[in-house]
JSON list of C-alpha atoms in Angstrom, two decimals:
[
{"chain": "A", "resi": 20, "resn": "MET", "atom": "CA", "xyz": [0.03, 0.09, 0.12]},
{"chain": "A", "resi": 21, "resn": "ALA", "atom": "CA", "xyz": [1.50, 3.13, -1.25]},
{"chain": "A", "resi": 22, "resn": "ALA", "atom": "CA", "xyz": [2.25, 5.95, 1.40]},
{"chain": "A", "resi": 23, "resn": "LYS", "atom": "CA", "xyz": [0.06, 8.82, 1.93]},
{"chain": "A", "resi": 24, "resn": "ALA", "atom": "CA", "xyz": [1.39, 11.85, 3.05]},
{"chain": "A", "resi": 25, "resn": "ILE", "atom": "CA", "xyz": [-1.31, 13.69, 5.76]},
{"chain": "A", "resi": 26, "resn": "PHE", "atom": "CA", "xyz": [0.93, 17.04, 6.60]},
{"chain": "A", "resi": 27, "resn": "LYS", "atom": "CA", "xyz": [3.70, 18.89, 4.58]},
{"chain": "A", "resi": 28, "resn": "LYS", "atom": "CA", "xyz": [4.82, 22.31, 5.10]},
{"chain": "A", "resi": 29, "resn": "PRO", "atom": "CA", "xyz": [3.40, 25.21, 3.09]},
{"chain": "A", "resi": 30, "resn": "GLN", "atom": "CA", "xyz": [4.06, 25.91, -1.03]},
{"chain": "A", "resi": 31, "resn": "SER", "atom": "CA", "xyz": [4.76, 29.79, 1.03]},
{"chain": "A", "resi": 32, "resn": "LEU", "atom": "CA", "xyz": [7.82, 28.42, 3.25]},
{"chain": "A", "resi": 33, "resn": "SER", "atom": "CA", "xyz": [11.35, 28.30, 2.31]},
{"chain": "A", "resi": 34, "resn": "ASP", "atom": "CA", "xyz": [13.49, 25.08, 2.75]},
{"chain": "A", "resi": 35, "resn": "LYS", "atom": "CA", "xyz": [15.30, 27.24, 5.62]},
{"chain": "A", "resi": 36, "resn": "GLU", "atom": "CA", "xyz": [15.28, 25.46, 9.18]},
{"chain": "A", "resi": 37, "resn": "PHE", "atom": "CA", "xyz": [13.89, 27.62, 11.34]},
{"chain": "A", "resi": 38, "resn": "THR", "atom": "CA", "xyz": [16.26, 28.77, 13.85]},
{"chain": "A", "resi": 39, "resn": "TYR", "atom": "CA", "xyz": [14.49, 30.68, 16.56]},
{"chain": "A", "resi": 40, "resn": "CYS", "atom": "CA", "xyz": [14.62, 29.44, 20.47]},
{"chain": "A", "resi": 41, "resn": "PRO", "atom": "CA", "xyz": [12.65, 26.30, 21.68]},
{"chain": "A", "resi": 42, "resn": "GLY", "atom": "CA", "xyz": [9.35, 27.14, 22.52]},
{"chain": "A", "resi": 43, "resn": "CYS", "atom": "CA", "xyz": [8.72, 30.42, 20.43]},
{"chain": "A", "resi": 44, "resn": "HIS", "atom": "CA", "xyz": [5.82, 30.54, 18.39]},
{"chain": "A", "resi": 45, "resn": "HIS", "atom": "CA", "xyz": [7.28, 32.04, 14.87]},
{"chain": "A", "resi": 46, "resn": "GLY", "atom": "CA", "xyz": [7.41, 29.09, 13.71]},
{"chain": "A", "resi": 47, "resn": "ILE", "atom": "CA", "xyz": [3.33, 27.83, 13.91]},
{"chain": "A", "resi": 48, "resn": "VAL", "atom": "CA", "xyz": [2.10, 31.22, 13.17]},
{"chain": "A", "resi": 49, "resn": "HIS", "atom": "CA", "xyz": [4.65, 31.40, 10.10]},
{"chain": "A", "resi": 50, "resn": "ARG", "atom": "CA", "xyz": [3.12, 27.74, 9.47]},
{"chain": "A", "resi": 51, "resn": "LEU", "atom": "CA", "xyz": [-0.03, 29.63, 9.42]},
{"chain": "A", "resi": 52, "resn": "VAL", "atom": "CA", "xyz": [0.52, 32.12, 7.89]},
{"chain": "A", "resi": 53, "resn": "ALA", "atom": "CA", "xyz": [1.84, 30.23, 4.42]},
{"chain": "A", "resi": 54, "resn": "GLU", "atom": "CA", "xyz": [-1.06, 27.58, 4.56]},
{"chain": "A", "resi": 55, "resn": "VAL", "atom": "CA", "xyz": [-3.29, 30.94, 4.16]},
{"chain": "A", "resi": 56, "resn": "ILE", "atom": "CA", "xyz": [-1.06, 32.30, 1.13]},
{"chain": "A", "resi": 57, "resn": "ASP", "atom": "CA", "xyz": [-1.37, 28.40, -0.48]},
{"chain": "A", "resi": 58, "resn": "GLU", "atom": "CA", "xyz": [-4.82, 27.84, 0.15]},
{"chain": "A", "resi": 59, "resn": "LEU", "atom": "CA", "xyz": [-5.69, 31.53, -1.17]},
{"chain": "A", "resi": 60, "resn": "GLY", "atom": "CA", "xyz": [-4.25, 30.90, -4.09]},
{"chain": "A", "resi": 61, "resn": "ILE", "atom": "CA", "xyz": [-1.71, 34.49, -3.64]},
{"chain": "A", "resi": 62, "resn": "GLN", "atom": "CA", "xyz": [1.63, 33.33, -3.56]},
{"chain": "A", "resi": 63, "resn": "GLY", "atom": "CA", "xyz": [2.85, 34.75, -6.35]},
{"chain": "A", "resi": 64, "resn": "LYS", "atom": "CA", "xyz": [1.03, 38.25, -5.31]},
{"chain": "A", "resi": 65, "resn": "THR", "atom": "CA", "xyz": [2.31, 38.48, -1.62]},
{"chain": "A", "resi": 66, "resn": "LEU", "atom": "CA", "xyz": [4.88, 40.97, -0.38]},
{"chain": "A", "resi": 67, "resn": "MET", "atom": "CA", "xyz": [6.13, 41.16, 2.72]},
{"chain": "A", "resi": 68, "resn": "VAL", "atom": "CA", "xyz": [7.64, 43.23, 4.94]},
{"chain": "A", "resi": 69, "resn": "ALA", "atom": "CA", "xyz": [9.88, 42.06, 8.22]},
{"chain": "A", "resi": 70, "resn": "PRO", "atom": "CA", "xyz": [11.23, 45.04, 10.30]},
{"chain": "A", "resi": 71, "resn": "VAL", "atom": "CA", "xyz": [13.85, 44.91, 13.19]},
{"chain": "A", "resi": 72, "resn": "GLY", "atom": "CA", "xyz": [13.68, 41.96, 15.69]},
{"chain": "A", "resi": 73, "resn": "CYS", "atom": "CA", "xyz": [13.06, 38.04, 15.27]},
{"chain": "A", "resi": 74, "resn": "SER", "atom": "CA", "xyz": [10.73, 39.26, 12.97]},
{"chain": "A", "resi": 75, "resn": "VAL", "atom": "CA", "xyz": [13.47, 39.96, 10.22]},
{"chain": "A", "resi": 76, "resn": "PHE", "atom": "CA", "xyz": [14.07, 36.89, 9.80]},
{"chain": "A", "resi": 77, "resn": "ALA", "atom": "CA", "xyz": [10.95, 35.85, 8.28]},
{"chain": "A", "resi": 78, "resn": "TYR", "atom": "CA", "xyz": [12.32, 36.98, 5.27]},
{"chain": "A", "resi": 79, "resn": "THR", "atom": "CA", "xyz": [14.62, 33.63, 5.40]},
{"chain": "A", "resi": 80, "resn": "PHE", "atom": "CA", "xyz": [11.63, 31.75, 5.72]},
{"chain": "A", "resi": 81, "resn": "PHE", "atom": "CA", "xyz": [8.99, 32.95, 3.40]},
{"chain": "A", "resi": 82, "resn": "ASP", "atom": "CA", "xyz": [8.78, 32.14, 0.45]},
{"chain": "A", "resi": 83, "resn": "VAL", "atom": "CA", "xyz": [7.63, 35.13, -1.27]},
{"chain": "A", "resi": 84, "resn": "ASP", "atom": "CA", "xyz": [8.67, 38.73, -2.78]},
{"chain": "A", "resi": 85, "resn": "GLY", "atom": "CA", "xyz": [9.67, 41.65, 0.01]},
{"chain": "A", "resi": 86, "resn": "THR", "atom": "CA", "xyz": [11.85, 43.60, 1.89]},
{"chain": "A", "resi": 87, "resn": "VAL", "atom": "CA", "xyz": [12.97, 44.61, 4.95]},
{"chain": "A", "resi": 88, "resn": "ALA", "atom": "CA", "xyz": [12.84, 48.16, 6.44]},
{"chain": "A", "resi": 89, "resn": "ALA", "atom": "CA", "xyz": [14.19, 50.44, 9.56]},
{"chain": "A", "resi": 90, "resn": "HIS", "atom": "CA", "xyz": [12.74, 49.39, 12.87]},
{"chain": "A", "resi": 91, "resn": "GLY", "atom": "CA", "xyz": [9.15, 50.24, 13.21]},
{"chain": "A", "resi": 92, "resn": "ARG", "atom": "CA", "xyz": [8.62, 51.50, 9.91]},
{"chain": "A", "resi": 93, "resn": "ALA", "atom": "CA", "xyz": [6.75, 48.72, 8.21]},
{"chain": "A", "resi": 94, "resn": "PRO", "atom": "CA", "xyz": [3.63, 50.15, 8.01]},
{"chain": "A", "resi": 95, "resn": "ALA", "atom": "CA", "xyz": [5.34, 52.60, 6.08]},
{"chain": "A", "resi": 96, "resn": "VAL", "atom": "CA", "xyz": [7.00, 51.26, 3.57]},
{"chain": "A", "resi": 97, "resn": "ALA", "atom": "CA", "xyz": [4.09, 48.24, 3.68]},
{"chain": "A", "resi": 98, "resn": "THR", "atom": "CA", "xyz": [1.20, 52.01, 2.80]},
{"chain": "A", "resi": 99, "resn": "GLY", "atom": "CA", "xyz": [4.04, 52.23, -0.37]},
{"chain": "A", "resi": 100, "resn": "MET", "atom": "CA", "xyz": [4.31, 49.09, -2.15]},
{"chain": "A", "resi": 101, "resn": "LYS", "atom": "CA", "xyz": [0.80, 49.08, -1.56]},
{"chain": "A", "resi": 102, "resn": "ARG", "atom": "CA", "xyz": [0.11, 52.04, -3.39]},
{"chain": "A", "resi": 103, "resn": "ALA", "atom": "CA", "xyz": [2.54, 51.46, -5.77]},
{"chain": "A", "resi": 104, "resn": "MET", "atom": "CA", "xyz": [1.02, 48.06, -6.35]},
{"chain": "A", "resi": 105, "resn": "PRO", "atom": "CA", "xyz": [-2.66, 47.70, -5.84]},
{"chain": "A", "resi": 106, "resn": "ASP", "atom": "CA", "xyz": [-3.40, 44.48, -7.13]},
{"chain": "A", "resi": 107, "resn": "LYS", "atom": "CA", "xyz": [-0.32, 43.02, -4.64]},
{"chain": "A", "resi": 108, "resn": "VAL", "atom": "CA", "xyz": [-1.51, 41.14, -1.37]},
{"chain": "A", "resi": 109, "resn": "VAL", "atom": "CA", "xyz": [0.88, 42.67, 1.58]},
{"chain": "A", "resi": 110, "resn": "PHE", "atom": "CA", "xyz": [1.46, 42.07, 5.05]},
{"chain": "A", "resi": 111, "resn": "THR", "atom": "CA", "xyz": [4.58, 42.97, 7.50]},
{"chain": "A", "resi": 112, "resn": "TYR", "atom": "CA", "xyz": [4.83, 40.55, 10.00]},
{"chain": "A", "resi": 113, "resn": "GLN", "atom": "CA", "xyz": [5.88, 42.29, 13.51]},
{"chain": "A", "resi": 114, "resn": "GLY", "atom": "CA", "xyz": [6.22, 42.12, 17.08]},
{"chain": "A", "resi": 115, "resn": "ASP", "atom": "CA", "xyz": [5.95, 44.40, 19.72]},
{"chain": "A", "resi": 116, "resn": "GLY", "atom": "CA", "xyz": [8.67, 46.18, 20.23]},
{"chain": "A", "resi": 117, "resn": "ASP", "atom": "CA", "xyz": [8.93, 46.92, 16.76]},
{"chain": "A", "resi": 118, "resn": "LEU", "atom": "CA", "xyz": [4.81, 47.90, 16.28]},
{"chain": "A", "resi": 119, "resn": "ALA", "atom": "CA", "xyz": [4.40, 49.19, 19.94]},
{"chain": "A", "resi": 120, "resn": "ALA", "atom": "CA", "xyz": [7.12, 51.33, 20.68]},
{"chain": "A", "resi": 121, "resn": "ILE", "atom": "CA", "xyz": [9.37, 53.22, 17.71]},
{"chain": "A", "resi": 122, "resn": "GLY", "atom": "CA", "xyz": [6.38, 51.97, 15.64]},
{"chain": "A", "resi": 123, "resn": "THR", "atom": "CA", "xyz": [2.97, 53.53, 17.13]},
{"chain": "A", "resi": 124, "resn": "ALA", "atom": "CA", "xyz": [3.13, 56.35, 14.71]},
{"chain": "A", "resi": 125, "resn": "GLU", "atom": "CA", "xyz": [3.51, 54.08, 12.15]},
{"chain": "A", "resi": 126, "resn": "ILE", "atom": "CA", "xyz": [0.97, 51.78, 13.42]},
{"chain": "A", "resi": 127, "resn": "ILE", "atom": "CA", "xyz": [-1.78, 54.26, 13.86]},
{"chain": "A", "resi": 128, "resn": "HIS", "atom": "CA", "xyz": [-1.64, 56.76, 11.09]},
{"chain": "A", "resi": 129, "resn": "ALA", "atom": "CA", "xyz": [-2.00, 53.38, 8.52]},
{"chain": "A", "resi": 130, "resn": "ALA", "atom": "CA", "xyz": [-4.86, 51.63, 10.25]},
{"chain": "A", "resi": 131, "resn": "ASN", "atom": "CA", "xyz": [-6.61, 55.66, 11.00]},
{"chain": "A", "resi": 132, "resn": "ARG", "atom": "CA", "xyz": [-5.92, 56.18, 6.96]},
{"chain": "A", "resi": 133, "resn": "GLY", "atom": "CA", "xyz": [-7.83, 52.39, 6.31]},
{"chain": "A", "resi": 134, "resn": "GLU", "atom": "CA", "xyz": [-4.48, 51.20, 4.39]},
{"chain": "A", "resi": 135, "resn": "LYS", "atom": "CA", "xyz": [-5.56, 47.86, 2.93]},
{"chain": "A", "resi": 136, "resn": "ILE", "atom": "CA", "xyz": [-2.30, 46.34, 3.91]},
{"chain": "A", "resi": 137, "resn": "THR", "atom": "CA", "xyz": [-2.10, 43.26, 6.63]},
{"chain": "A", "resi": 138, "resn": "THR", "atom": "CA", "xyz": [-0.55, 43.23, 10.16]},
{"chain": "A", "resi": 139, "resn": "ILE", "atom": "CA", "xyz": [1.15, 40.34, 11.92]},
{"chain": "A", "resi": 140, "resn": "PHE", "atom": "CA", "xyz": [1.21, 40.76, 15.43]},
{"chain": "A", "resi": 141, "resn": "ILE", "atom": "CA", "xyz": [3.80, 38.65, 17.59]},
{"chain": "A", "resi": 142, "resn": "ASN", "atom": "CA", "xyz": [3.21, 39.54, 21.87]},
{"chain": "A", "resi": 143, "resn": "ASN", "atom": "CA", "xyz": [4.89, 38.74, 23.75]},
{"chain": "A", "resi": 144, "resn": "ALA", "atom": "CA", "xyz": [5.45, 41.74, 26.30]},
{"chain": "A", "resi": 145, "resn": "ILE", "atom": "CA", "xyz": [9.10, 41.20, 25.51]},
{"chain": "A", "resi": 146, "resn": "TYR", "atom": "CA", "xyz": [11.74, 42.42, 23.00]},
{"chain": "A", "resi": 147, "resn": "GLY", "atom": "CA", "xyz": [13.19, 39.01, 22.17]},
{"chain": "A", "resi": 148, "resn": "MET", "atom": "CA", "xyz": [16.51, 39.91, 19.79]},
{"chain": "A", "resi": 149, "resn": "THR", "atom": "CA", "xyz": [17.71, 42.67, 21.46]},
{"chain": "A", "resi": 150, "resn": "GLY", "atom": "CA", "xyz": [18.18, 40.52, 25.25]},
{"chain": "A", "resi": 151, "resn": "GLY", "atom": "CA", "xyz": [15.11, 40.64, 26.84]},
{"chain": "A", "resi": 152, "resn": "GLN", "atom": "CA", "xyz": [14.17, 44.37, 27.65]},
{"chain": "A", "resi": 153, "resn": "MET", "atom": "CA", "xyz": [10.40, 45.89, 28.99]},
{"chain": "A", "resi": 154, "resn": "ALA", "atom": "CA", "xyz": [8.53, 46.17, 26.20]},
{"chain": "A", "resi": 155, "resn": "PRO", "atom": "CA", "xyz": [5.93, 48.95, 25.87]},
{"chain": "A", "resi": 156, "resn": "THR", "atom": "CA", "xyz": [3.56, 45.46, 26.75]},
{"chain": "A", "resi": 157, "resn": "THR", "atom": "CA", "xyz": [5.78, 43.94, 29.54]},
{"chain": "A", "resi": 158, "resn": "LEU", "atom": "CA", "xyz": [2.98, 43.31, 32.43]},
{"chain": "A", "resi": 159, "resn": "LEU", "atom": "CA", "xyz": [3.40, 45.01, 35.81]},
{"chain": "A", "resi": 160, "resn": "GLY", "atom": "CA", "xyz": [5.30, 43.39, 37.78]},
{"chain": "A", "resi": 161, "resn": "MET", "atom": "CA", "xyz": [7.07, 41.24, 34.36]},
{"chain": "A", "resi": 162, "resn": "LYS", "atom": "CA", "xyz": [11.04, 41.50, 35.28]},
{"chain": "A", "resi": 163, "resn": "THR", "atom": "CA", "xyz": [12.89, 42.25, 32.42]},
{"chain": "A", "resi": 164, "resn": "THR", "atom": "CA", "xyz": [16.83, 43.35, 31.90]},
{"chain": "A", "resi": 165, "resn": "THR", "atom": "CA", "xyz": [15.55, 47.03, 31.88]},
{"chain": "A", "resi": 166, "resn": "SER", "atom": "CA", "xyz": [12.85, 46.00, 34.42]},
{"chain": "A", "resi": 167, "resn": "PRO", "atom": "CA", "xyz": [15.13, 43.76, 36.68]},
{"chain": "A", "resi": 168, "resn": "TYR", "atom": "CA", "xyz": [12.88, 44.40, 39.57]},
{"chain": "A", "resi": 169, "resn": "GLY", "atom": "CA", "xyz": [9.39, 44.37, 37.54]},
{"chain": "A", "resi": 170, "resn": "ARG", "atom": "CA", "xyz": [7.60, 46.83, 35.77]},
{"chain": "A", "resi": 171, "resn": "GLU", "atom": "CA", "xyz": [5.88, 49.27, 37.50]},
{"chain": "A", "resi": 172, "resn": "VAL", "atom": "CA", "xyz": [3.11, 52.42, 37.10]},
{"chain": "A", "resi": 173, "resn": "ASP", "atom": "CA", "xyz": [5.44, 54.99, 38.69]},
{"chain": "A", "resi": 174, "resn": "ARG", "atom": "CA", "xyz": [8.20, 54.65, 36.85]},
{"chain": "A", "resi": 175, "resn": "GLU", "atom": "CA", "xyz": [7.79, 52.69, 33.67]},
{"chain": "A", "resi": 176, "resn": "GLY", "atom": "CA", "xyz": [3.33, 53.31, 33.00]},
{"chain": "A", "resi": 177, "resn": "TYR", "atom": "CA", "xyz": [1.66, 50.62, 32.09]},
{"chain": "A", "resi": 178, "resn": "PRO", "atom": "CA", "xyz": [1.34, 47.57, 29.44]},
{"chain": "A", "resi": 179, "resn": "ILE", "atom": "CA", "xyz": [-0.39, 49.67, 26.21]},
{"chain": "A", "resi": 180, "resn": "HIS", "atom": "CA", "xyz": [-3.38, 47.19, 24.09]},
{"chain": "A", "resi": 181, "resn": "VAL", "atom": "CA", "xyz": [-2.48, 47.24, 20.97]},
{"chain": "A", "resi": 182, "resn": "SER", "atom": "CA", "xyz": [-5.52, 46.33, 19.74]},
{"chain": "A", "resi": 183, "resn": "GLU", "atom": "CA", "xyz": [-7.96, 47.64, 22.49]},
{"chain": "A", "resi": 184, "resn": "VAL", "atom": "CA", "xyz": [-6.16, 51.69, 21.18]},
{"chain": "A", "resi": 185, "resn": "LEU", "atom": "CA", "xyz": [-6.47, 50.21, 17.30]},
{"chain": "A", "resi": 186, "resn": "LYS", "atom": "CA", "xyz": [-10.65, 49.16, 17.48]},
{"chain": "A", "resi": 187, "resn": "GLU", "atom": "CA", "xyz": [-10.96, 52.75, 18.19]},
{"chain": "A", "resi": 188, "resn": "LEU", "atom": "CA", "xyz": [-10.09, 54.14, 13.81]},
{"chain": "A", "resi": 189, "resn": "SER", "atom": "CA", "xyz": [-12.72, 54.12, 11.80]},
{"chain": "A", "resi": 190, "resn": "GLY", "atom": "CA", "xyz": [-9.66, 52.88, 9.18]},
{"chain": "A", "resi": 191, "resn": "VAL", "atom": "CA", "xyz": [-9.82, 49.23, 10.82]},
{"chain": "A", "resi": 192, "resn": "ALA", "atom": "CA", "xyz": [-11.84, 46.89, 9.27]},
{"chain": "A", "resi": 193, "resn": "TYR", "atom": "CA", "xyz": [-10.37, 43.24, 10.84]},
{"chain": "A", "resi": 194, "resn": "LEU", "atom": "CA", "xyz": [-9.22, 43.40, 14.12]},
{"chain": "A", "resi": 195, "resn": "GLU", "atom": "CA", "xyz": [-8.74, 39.93, 16.64]},
{"chain": "A", "resi": 196, "resn": "ARG", "atom": "CA", "xyz": [-6.70, 39.38, 19.66]},
{"chain": "A", "resi": 197, "resn": "VAL", "atom": "CA", "xyz": [-5.04, 35.32, 19.07]},
{"chain": "A", "resi": 198, "resn": "ALA", "atom": "CA", "xyz": [-2.78, 32.58, 21.09]},
{"chain": "A", "resi": 199, "resn": "VAL", "atom": "CA", "xyz": [-1.24, 29.39, 20.02]},
{"chain": "A", "resi": 200, "resn": "SER", "atom": "CA", "xyz": [-0.67, 28.12, 22.75]},
{"chain": "A", "resi": 201, "resn": "SER", "atom": "CA", "xyz": [-2.56, 25.17, 21.68]},
{"chain": "A", "resi": 202, "resn": "PRO", "atom": "CA", "xyz": [-4.06, 22.82, 18.96]},
{"chain": "A", "resi": 203, "resn": "ALA", "atom": "CA", "xyz": [-7.85, 23.85, 19.34]},
{"chain": "A", "resi": 204, "resn": "GLU", "atom": "CA", "xyz": [-6.18, 28.12, 19.64]},
{"chain": "A", "resi": 205, "resn": "VAL", "atom": "CA", "xyz": [-3.84, 27.24, 16.04]},
{"chain": "A", "resi": 206, "resn": "ARG", "atom": "CA", "xyz": [-7.13, 26.19, 14.31]},
{"chain": "A", "resi": 207, "resn": "LYS", "atom": "CA", "xyz": [-9.15, 29.85, 15.37]},
{"chain": "A", "resi": 208, "resn": "ALA", "atom": "CA", "xyz": [-5.37, 31.64, 14.84]},
{"chain": "A", "resi": 209, "resn": "LYS", "atom": "CA", "xyz": [-5.45, 30.49, 11.19]},
{"chain": "A", "resi": 210, "resn": "GLN", "atom": "CA", "xyz": [-8.91, 31.55, 10.60]},
{"chain": "A", "resi": 211, "resn": "ALA", "atom": "CA", "xyz": [-8.12, 35.27, 11.29]},
{"chain": "A", "resi": 212, "resn": "ILE", "atom": "CA", "xyz": [-5.03, 35.39, 10.14]},
{"chain": "A", "resi": 213, "resn": "LYS", "atom": "CA", "xyz": [-7.15, 34.13, 6.80]},
{"chain": "A", "resi": 214, "resn": "LYS", "atom": "CA", "xyz": [-9.73, 36.82, 7.63]},
{"chain": "A", "resi": 215, "resn": "ALA", "atom": "CA", "xyz": [-7.60, 39.18, 7.25]},
{"chain": "A", "resi": 216, "resn": "PHE", "atom": "CA", "xyz": [-6.08, 38.33, 4.40]},
{"chain": "A", "resi": 217, "resn": "MET", "atom": "CA", "xyz": [-9.75, 38.21, 3.40]},
{"chain": "A", "resi": 218, "resn": "THR", "atom": "CA", "xyz": [-10.35, 42.24, 4.27]},
{"chain": "A", "resi": 219, "resn": "GLN", "atom": "CA", "xyz": [-7.56, 43.29, 2.52]},
{"chain": "A", "resi": 220, "resn": "ILE", "atom": "CA", "xyz": [-8.78, 41.11, -1.00]},
{"chain": "A", "resi": 221, "resn": "LYS", "atom": "CA", "xyz": [-11.89, 42.41, -0.43]},
{"chain": "A", "resi": 222, "resn": "GLY", "atom": "CA", "xyz": [-10.28, 45.82, -0.29]},
{"chain": "A", "resi": 223, "resn": "LEU", "atom": "CA", "xyz": [-11.92, 46.28, 2.71]},
{"chain": "A", "resi": 224, "resn": "GLY", "atom": "CA", "xyz": [-9.58, 48.42, 4.85]},
{"chain": "A", "resi": 225, "resn": "PHE", "atom": "CA", "xyz": [-6.68, 47.96, 7.33]},
{"chain": "A", "resi": 226, "resn": "SER", "atom": "CA", "xyz": [-6.37, 44.78, 9.53]},
{"chain": "A", "resi": 227, "resn": "LEU", "atom": "CA", "xyz": [-4.56, 43.18, 12.30]},
{"chain": "A", "resi": 228, "resn": "VAL", "atom": "CA", "xyz": [-4.31, 39.65, 13.83]},
{"chain": "A", "resi": 229, "resn": "GLU", "atom": "CA", "xyz": [-2.16, 40.27, 16.95]},
{"chain": "A", "resi": 230, "resn": "VAL", "atom": "CA", "xyz": [-1.19, 36.99, 18.57]},
{"chain": "A", "resi": 231, "resn": "LEU", "atom": "CA", "xyz": [0.17, 36.58, 22.23]},
{"chain": "A", "resi": 232, "resn": "SER", "atom": "CA", "xyz": [3.24, 34.34, 21.91]},
{"chain": "A", "resi": 233, "resn": "THR", "atom": "CA", "xyz": [5.92, 33.16, 24.41]},
{"chain": "A", "resi": 234, "resn": "CYS", "atom": "CA", "xyz": [9.72, 34.08, 24.77]},
{"chain": "A", "resi": 235, "resn": "PRO", "atom": "CA", "xyz": [11.18, 31.06, 26.43]},
{"chain": "A", "resi": 236, "resn": "THR", "atom": "CA", "xyz": [14.58, 32.22, 26.75]},
{"chain": "A", "resi": 237, "resn": "ASN", "atom": "CA", "xyz": [14.11, 35.45, 28.07]},
{"chain": "A", "resi": 238, "resn": "TRP", "atom": "CA", "xyz": [11.26, 34.79, 30.48]},
{"chain": "A", "resi": 239, "resn": "GLY", "atom": "CA", "xyz": [13.65, 32.19, 31.94]},
{"chain": "A", "resi": 240, "resn": "LEU", "atom": "CA", "xyz": [10.69, 29.38, 31.16]},
{"chain": "A", "resi": 241, "resn": "SER", "atom": "CA", "xyz": [11.27, 26.63, 29.52]},
{"chain": "A", "resi": 242, "resn": "PRO", "atom": "CA", "xyz": [9.12, 26.17, 27.40]},
{"chain": "A", "resi": 243, "resn": "THR", "atom": "CA", "xyz": [6.98, 24.63, 28.83]},
{"chain": "A", "resi": 244, "resn": "GLU", "atom": "CA", "xyz": [6.16, 26.20, 31.61]},
{"chain": "A", "resi": 245, "resn": "ALA", "atom": "CA", "xyz": [6.45, 29.51, 29.50]},
{"chain": "A", "resi": 246, "resn": "ILE", "atom": "CA", "xyz": [3.16, 28.36, 27.68]},
{"chain": "A", "resi": 247, "resn": "ASN", "atom": "CA", "xyz": [2.03, 28.16, 31.01]},
{"chain": "A", "resi": 248, "resn": "TRP", "atom": "CA", "xyz": [2.57, 32.13, 32.33]},
{"chain": "A", "resi": 249, "resn": "LEU", "atom": "CA", "xyz": [1.11, 32.71, 29.01]},
{"chain": "A", "resi": 250, "resn": "ASN", "atom": "CA", "xyz": [-1.88, 31.34, 30.18]},
{"chain": "A", "resi": 251, "resn": "GLU", "atom": "CA", "xyz": [-2.56, 32.18, 33.53]},
{"chain": "A", "resi": 252, "resn": "ASN", "atom": "CA", "xyz": [-0.71, 36.17, 33.06]},
{"chain": "A", "resi": 253, "resn": "MET", "atom": "CA", "xyz": [-0.67, 37.55, 29.43]},
{"chain": "A", "resi": 254, "resn": "LYS", "atom": "CA", "xyz": [-4.79, 36.44, 28.60]},
{"chain": "A", "resi": 255, "resn": "LYS", "atom": "CA", "xyz": [-5.88, 38.21, 31.68]},
{"chain": "A", "resi": 256, "resn": "GLU", "atom": "CA", "xyz": [-3.80, 40.88, 30.60]},
{"chain": "A", "resi": 257, "resn": "TYR", "atom": "CA", "xyz": [-4.94, 40.89, 26.67]},
{"chain": "A", "resi": 258, "resn": "PRO", "atom": "CA", "xyz": [-7.69, 39.15, 26.01]},
{"chain": "A", "resi": 259, "resn": "LEU", "atom": "CA", "xyz": [-8.72, 37.00, 22.98]},
{"chain": "A", "resi": 260, "resn": "GLY", "atom": "CA", "xyz": [-11.38, 38.18, 20.97]},
{"chain": "A", "resi": 261, "resn": "VAL", "atom": "CA", "xyz": [-12.75, 40.27, 17.74]},
{"chain": "A", "resi": 262, "resn": "PHE", "atom": "CA", "xyz": [-12.42, 43.73, 18.17]},
{"chain": "A", "resi": 263, "resn": "VAL", "atom": "CA", "xyz": [-13.89, 44.48, 14.74]},
{"chain": "A", "resi": 264, "resn": "ASP", "atom": "CA", "xyz": [-15.19, 43.15, 11.57]},
{"chain": "A", "resi": 265, "resn": "LYS", "atom": "CA", "xyz": [-16.18, 44.14, 8.84]},
{"chain": "A", "resi": 266, "resn": "VAL", "atom": "CA", "xyz": [-15.67, 41.12, 6.39]},
{"chain": "A", "resi": 267, "resn": "GLY", "atom": "CA", "xyz": [-18.76, 38.55, 8.21]},
{"chain": "A", "resi": 268, "resn": "GLU", "atom": "CA", "xyz": [-18.13, 35.05, 7.37]},
{"chain": "A", "resi": 269, "resn": "LEU", "atom": "CA", "xyz": [-15.43, 33.51, 4.77]},
{"chain": "A", "resi": 270, "resn": "LYS", "atom": "CA", "xyz": [-17.59, 31.63, 2.14]}
]
C-alpha cells in the first residue's frame, strides 16, 4: 500500500529550517500564514515587510517577495508598496517592541487611514532579539533586563493594549487577538489570519491579527513553563477575541 502524505510543509515557506528558540511561537505563526497564502492561491502576488527584531528573520523563511524595513517602519513601507502595486497582497510581520514602541505612529496612522494592508503582530511582552528589555506590552511586575525589579506604574507606566487602541480607528476593517498555545487556538488563529488577508483582498481597509506568544529564552522559563505563564498571565492582561470585523462569514 502506497504511503499517503497527511501533512507537509506549506509551499509558501522556504526550505530553510527555523532558527527560532525552542518553544518560541514564531514558527507556528509562520506556518499558519504560509498555509493561508497557499489556500488563497496568492503566493505569486504576496509581498512581505519584515522589520527589526526576531521578525527580521521572516524574510528567509517565507518564499514570497518582500523587503526589510527600518525599525518600526514596516506599515509605512507596506503602505508605499500597496499604493504603488494595488493588485498585490501586502503584509507586515512585526513584534511588540517594533510595532508598539518605535513604530507606534506608523501603525496608528496606517490603521487610521484604512490602508489596505495586513499586519501580523506578535506580542510576547518583551524585546526578544536584543536582550530581553522591557517592551510597551510588558506586564506590571514582570522582570526584564531593563526592569529587573518588575515593571512599576510610577516608573514605567502601564502596558499598552494595541488592539484596544486600534479598534477605535475608523479605518480598521478587521482586528482580532488570538493565541497559539493549544491545538484549538492554533485552528482559530489560522481562521483569523485568513480573514485578515481576505479583508485586504476585498479592499475593505486595514487588518491586523495580534498573536500572544511565548519567549522562553528571555522569560527565563522552559517552553512548557512559558505556555503556562502565557495562559495564566498574558491572557488576563490581553483577553482574546474579535475587536472589529467588517468581513463577516468567509465563503
